Tab-separated table of C-alpha atoms in Angstrom:
chain	number	residue	atom	x	y	z
A	91	UNK	CA	14.030	23.161	7.094
A	92	UNK	CA	16.413	20.537	5.773
A	93	UNK	CA	15.535	18.075	3.051
A	94	UNK	CA	16.124	14.407	3.848
A	95	UNK	CA	17.037	11.446	1.691
A	96	UNK	CA	16.281	8.327	3.720
A	97	UNK	CA	17.484	4.771	3.179
A	98	UNK	CA	16.969	1.308	4.649
A	99	UNK	CA	19.181	-1.595	3.566
A	100	UNK	CA	20.091	-5.160	4.508
A	101	UNK	CA	23.830	-5.791	4.952
A	102	UNK	CA	25.559	-9.119	5.735
A	103	UNK	CA	26.705	-9.037	9.350
A	104	UNK	CA	30.243	-10.056	8.426
A	105	UNK	CA	30.473	-7.050	6.085
A	106	UNK	CA	29.773	-4.443	8.744
A	107	UNK	CA	33.298	-3.018	8.723
A	108	UNK	CA	33.443	-3.064	4.929
A	109	UNK	CA	30.157	-1.178	4.863
A	110	UNK	CA	31.416	1.372	7.393
A	111	UNK	CA	34.590	1.977	5.403
A	112	UNK	CA	32.665	2.208	2.132
A	113	UNK	CA	30.248	4.782	3.555
A	114	UNK	CA	32.966	6.821	5.283
A	115	UNK	CA	35.080	6.838	2.157
A	116	UNK	CA	32.150	8.057	0.082
A	117	UNK	CA	31.354	11.051	2.263
A	118	UNK	CA	33.936	13.479	0.764
A	119	UNK	CA	32.261	12.970	-2.609
A	120	UNK	CA	28.768	13.343	-1.173
A	121	UNK	CA	29.895	16.484	0.649
A	122	UNK	CA	31.167	17.849	-2.654
A	123	UNK	CA	27.682	17.308	-4.066
A	124	UNK	CA	25.976	19.149	-1.200
A	125	UNK	CA	25.281	16.625	1.565
A	126	UNK	CA	25.414	18.453	4.904
A	127	UNK	CA	25.264	15.392	7.138
A	128	UNK	CA	25.362	11.651	6.501
A	129	UNK	CA	24.389	9.102	9.145
A	130	UNK	CA	24.625	5.329	8.836
A	131	UNK	CA	23.270	3.328	11.768
A	132	UNK	CA	23.517	-0.403	12.398
A	133	UNK	CA	20.776	-2.654	13.781
A	134	UNK	CA	20.750	-3.081	17.533
A	135	UNK	CA	17.103	-3.867	18.308
A	136	UNK	CA	14.836	-4.394	15.296
A	137	UNK	CA	11.703	-6.318	16.283
A	138	UNK	CA	9.713	-8.622	14.053
A	139	UNK	CA	6.237	-7.260	13.373
A	140	UNK	CA	2.878	-8.933	12.899
A	141	UNK	CA	1.950	-7.024	9.729
A	142	UNK	CA	5.139	-5.275	8.632
A	143	UNK	CA	8.700	-4.754	9.867
A	144	UNK	CA	12.046	-3.418	8.705
A	145	UNK	CA	13.380	-6.863	7.933
A	146	UNK	CA	10.581	-7.669	5.524
A	147	UNK	CA	10.824	-4.165	4.069
A	148	UNK	CA	14.192	-5.016	2.469
A	149	UNK	CA	13.682	-8.787	2.188
A	150	UNK	CA	16.508	-9.371	4.656
A	151	UNK	CA	18.098	-12.800	4.481
A	152	UNK	CA	19.507	-14.883	7.360
A	153	UNK	CA	22.750	-13.342	8.576
A	154	UNK	CA	21.884	-9.850	7.373
A	155	UNK	CA	21.437	-6.783	9.585
A	156	UNK	CA	19.331	-3.696	8.976
A	157	UNK	CA	20.959	-0.341	8.266
A	158	UNK	CA	18.903	2.824	8.760
A	159	UNK	CA	20.527	5.874	7.190
A	160	UNK	CA	19.960	9.346	5.808
A	161	UNK	CA	21.469	12.355	4.043
A	162	UNK	CA	20.602	15.916	5.047
A	163	UNK	CA	20.503	18.688	2.446
A	164	UNK	CA	19.851	22.422	2.742
A	165	UNK	CA	16.789	22.102	0.481
A	166	UNK	CA	15.060	19.904	-2.075
A	167	UNK	CA	16.672	21.973	-4.814
A	168	UNK	CA	20.096	21.172	-3.363
A	169	UNK	CA	19.206	17.466	-3.209
A	170	UNK	CA	17.944	17.470	-6.802
A	171	UNK	CA	21.132	19.170	-7.985
A	172	UNK	CA	23.218	16.616	-6.069
A	173	UNK	CA	21.304	13.711	-7.621
A	174	UNK	CA	21.964	15.097	-11.106
A	175	UNK	CA	25.681	15.406	-10.371
A	176	UNK	CA	25.776	11.873	-8.952
A	177	UNK	CA	24.191	10.462	-12.088
A	178	UNK	CA	26.784	12.183	-14.266
A	179	UNK	CA	29.926	11.599	-12.182
A	180	UNK	CA	31.957	8.479	-13.170
A	181	UNK	CA	33.216	8.163	-9.595
A	182	UNK	CA	29.682	7.282	-8.527
A	183	UNK	CA	29.494	4.458	-11.067
A	184	UNK	CA	32.700	2.990	-9.684
A	185	UNK	CA	31.419	3.343	-6.137
A	186	UNK	CA	28.165	1.616	-7.074
A	187	UNK	CA	30.069	-1.430	-8.275
A	188	UNK	CA	31.829	-1.753	-4.925
A	189	UNK	CA	28.819	-1.690	-2.591
A	190	UNK	CA	29.109	-4.376	0.154
A	191	UNK	CA	25.372	-5.154	0.067
A	192	UNK	CA	22.529	-5.830	-2.362
A	193	UNK	CA	21.536	-2.408	-3.629
A	194	UNK	CA	18.487	-3.793	-5.441
A	195	UNK	CA	16.812	-4.437	-2.081
A	196	UNK	CA	17.636	-1.038	-0.585
A	197	UNK	CA	14.650	1.278	-0.169
A	198	UNK	CA	15.031	5.034	-0.448
A	199	UNK	CA	13.166	8.277	-0.917
A	200	UNK	CA	13.173	12.044	-0.530
A	201	UNK	CA	11.406	13.732	2.374
A	202	UNK	CA	10.460	17.275	3.331
A	203	UNK	CA	11.145	18.071	6.981
A	204	UNK	CA	7.989	18.833	8.972
A	205	UNK	CA	9.492	19.084	12.450
A	206	UNK	CA	13.132	19.292	13.548
A	207	UNK	CA	13.533	19.724	17.298
A	208	UNK	CA	16.824	19.725	19.196
A	209	UNK	CA	20.434	19.414	18.049
A	210	UNK	CA	22.500	16.532	16.722
A	211	UNK	CA	25.111	16.669	19.471
A	212	UNK	CA	27.025	13.512	20.454
A	213	UNK	CA	24.430	11.170	19.020
A	214	UNK	CA	25.018	7.756	20.540
A	215	UNK	CA	21.835	5.895	19.635
A	216	UNK	CA	18.976	6.222	17.149
A	217	UNK	CA	15.327	5.188	17.075
A	218	UNK	CA	14.181	5.123	13.440
A	219	UNK	CA	10.707	4.734	11.963
A	220	UNK	CA	8.758	4.660	8.705
A	221	UNK	CA	4.962	4.919	8.567
A	222	UNK	CA	2.109	5.318	6.089
A	223	UNK	CA	0.288	8.639	6.421
A	224	UNK	CA	-2.787	10.067	4.753
A	225	UNK	CA	-1.725	12.219	1.813
A	226	UNK	CA	-4.205	14.845	3.020
A	227	UNK	CA	-3.035	14.670	6.633
A	228	UNK	CA	0.169	16.693	6.490
A	229	UNK	CA	-1.020	19.335	8.943
A	230	UNK	CA	-2.274	16.865	11.553
A	231	UNK	CA	0.902	14.782	11.216
A	232	UNK	CA	3.052	17.888	11.762
A	233	UNK	CA	1.093	18.797	14.883
A	234	UNK	CA	1.429	15.240	16.187
A	235	UNK	CA	5.190	15.165	15.493
A	236	UNK	CA	5.841	18.424	17.308
A	237	UNK	CA	3.790	17.452	20.338
A	238	UNK	CA	5.612	14.115	20.600
A	239	UNK	CA	8.991	15.819	20.194
A	240	UNK	CA	8.314	18.027	23.202
A	241	UNK	CA	7.593	14.988	25.378
A	242	UNK	CA	10.563	12.975	24.141
A	243	UNK	CA	12.883	15.888	24.877
A	244	UNK	CA	11.648	15.876	28.470
A	245	UNK	CA	12.814	12.272	28.699
A	246	UNK	CA	16.291	12.689	27.287
A	247	UNK	CA	16.112	12.758	23.476
A	248	UNK	CA	18.562	15.216	21.905
A	249	UNK	CA	16.990	15.599	18.462
A	250	UNK	CA	13.757	14.510	16.803
A	251	UNK	CA	13.127	14.856	13.087
A	252	UNK	CA	9.954	13.969	11.217
A	253	UNK	CA	9.715	14.204	7.446
A	254	UNK	CA	7.064	13.854	4.743
A	255	UNK	CA	7.488	11.861	1.534
A	256	UNK	CA	7.637	14.052	-1.581
A	257	UNK	CA	9.839	11.968	-3.879
A	258	UNK	CA	9.448	8.297	-2.969
A	259	UNK	CA	9.875	6.162	-6.092
A	260	UNK	CA	8.412	2.740	-6.687
A	261	UNK	CA	11.080	0.037	-6.917
A	262	UNK	CA	11.335	-3.191	-8.878
A	263	UNK	CA	12.119	-5.382	-5.866
A	264	UNK	CA	11.391	-3.267	-2.775
A	265	UNK	CA	10.265	0.254	-1.934
A	266	UNK	CA	8.899	2.310	0.948
A	267	UNK	CA	5.305	1.896	-0.204
A	268	UNK	CA	5.444	-1.887	-0.061
A	269	UNK	CA	7.396	-1.702	3.199
A	270	UNK	CA	4.386	-0.232	5.025
A	271	UNK	CA	1.657	-1.513	2.689
A	272	UNK	CA	0.801	2.064	1.742
A	273	UNK	CA	-2.557	2.676	0.103
A	274	UNK	CA	-3.191	4.835	-2.963
A	275	UNK	CA	-4.228	7.809	-0.814
A	276	UNK	CA	-1.220	7.580	1.513
A	277	UNK	CA	2.312	8.913	1.477
A	278	UNK	CA	5.381	7.893	3.505
A	279	UNK	CA	6.512	9.464	6.774
A	280	UNK	CA	10.179	8.994	7.708
A	281	UNK	CA	11.745	10.049	10.979
A	282	UNK	CA	14.129	9.361	13.799
A	283	UNK	CA	14.985	10.184	17.401
A	284	UNK	CA	18.580	10.798	18.471
A	285	UNK	CA	19.685	9.829	21.983
A	286	UNK	CA	22.984	10.268	23.848
A	287	UNK	CA	23.124	6.505	24.544
A	288	UNK	CA	21.208	3.217	24.471
A	289	UNK	CA	20.622	3.563	28.198
A	290	UNK	CA	19.062	6.999	27.695
A	291	UNK	CA	16.877	5.576	24.939
A	292	UNK	CA	15.652	2.638	27.032
A	293	UNK	CA	14.925	4.918	29.985
A	294	UNK	CA	13.221	7.514	27.810
A	295	UNK	CA	10.926	5.013	26.119
A	296	UNK	CA	9.975	3.451	29.450
A	297	UNK	CA	8.950	6.833	30.825
A	298	UNK	CA	7.119	7.713	27.614
A	299	UNK	CA	5.021	4.584	27.753
A	300	UNK	CA	3.798	5.439	31.249
A	301	UNK	CA	3.113	9.108	30.460
A	302	UNK	CA	-0.632	9.726	30.363
A	303	UNK	CA	-0.145	12.248	27.567
A	304	UNK	CA	0.864	9.322	25.371
A	305	UNK	CA	-2.216	7.355	26.368
A	306	UNK	CA	-4.447	10.234	25.303
A	307	UNK	CA	-2.757	10.894	21.961
A	308	UNK	CA	-4.227	9.519	18.744
A	309	UNK	CA	-1.667	8.671	16.073
A	310	UNK	CA	-2.417	10.141	12.619
A	311	UNK	CA	-1.437	6.886	10.897
A	312	UNK	CA	-1.956	3.129	11.144
A	313	UNK	CA	0.472	2.050	13.855
A	314	UNK	CA	0.131	-1.607	12.863
A	315	UNK	CA	1.865	-0.857	9.571
A	316	UNK	CA	4.598	1.351	11.031
A	317	UNK	CA	8.090	-0.156	10.883
A	318	UNK	CA	10.734	0.803	13.420
A	319	UNK	CA	13.855	-0.178	15.303
A	320	UNK	CA	16.807	1.016	17.380
A	321	UNK	CA	20.256	1.477	15.913
A	322	UNK	CA	23.843	2.329	16.802
A	323	UNK	CA	25.494	4.936	14.540
A	324	UNK	CA	28.557	3.639	12.744
A	325	UNK	CA	29.070	6.709	10.518
A	326	UNK	CA	28.055	10.261	11.428
A	327	UNK	CA	29.771	12.861	9.264
A	328	UNK	CA	29.004	16.495	8.507
């Protein structure tokens, strides 16, 4: 199973193209370090929540859009080795000084894949989520993720990945824990659904909501603190 590094950031809307170019230009270096796939997706439909939401997670300011992104590695060992190389490579320091967004408000972490169903073929749209999960509930969360993946595939999803927080650092300004108001006995779940298009996503979700299997499924986390949204990929490199 692949190891995931997940990120959420707030980027000024007028800097979208600069962000895309910055991310695309960085991929050859990331690939050199061991990144197998890099996806950057831009806010399309990110709702405001009652308790938590993606906007509050990164203290987004007026005029900023949410970016949901991730790196895929062959293993945690590969990700750890890449992180060490990044810290030591002067090219990374230069790249850090050119970021077209406020990196201090970006949230990030490392996640072990629990369920990876389908293939990343012609991804046209992404549903991304972050949730708090009981630290002792890994097995039940995995079972839940796999059962949901089977249903979503019936309704048009091409890939569904769910991952479990194993290296999610606390931040000075923002972090994943604060994003979902995680408790001391909880960890972070990070995942996404890939769709061929926005239309397929909208249709799939509509059918899911009327499926009685969904009505009879109990989520292994507090849904009120889950943060989520729909995004259009602007960089997808492997």
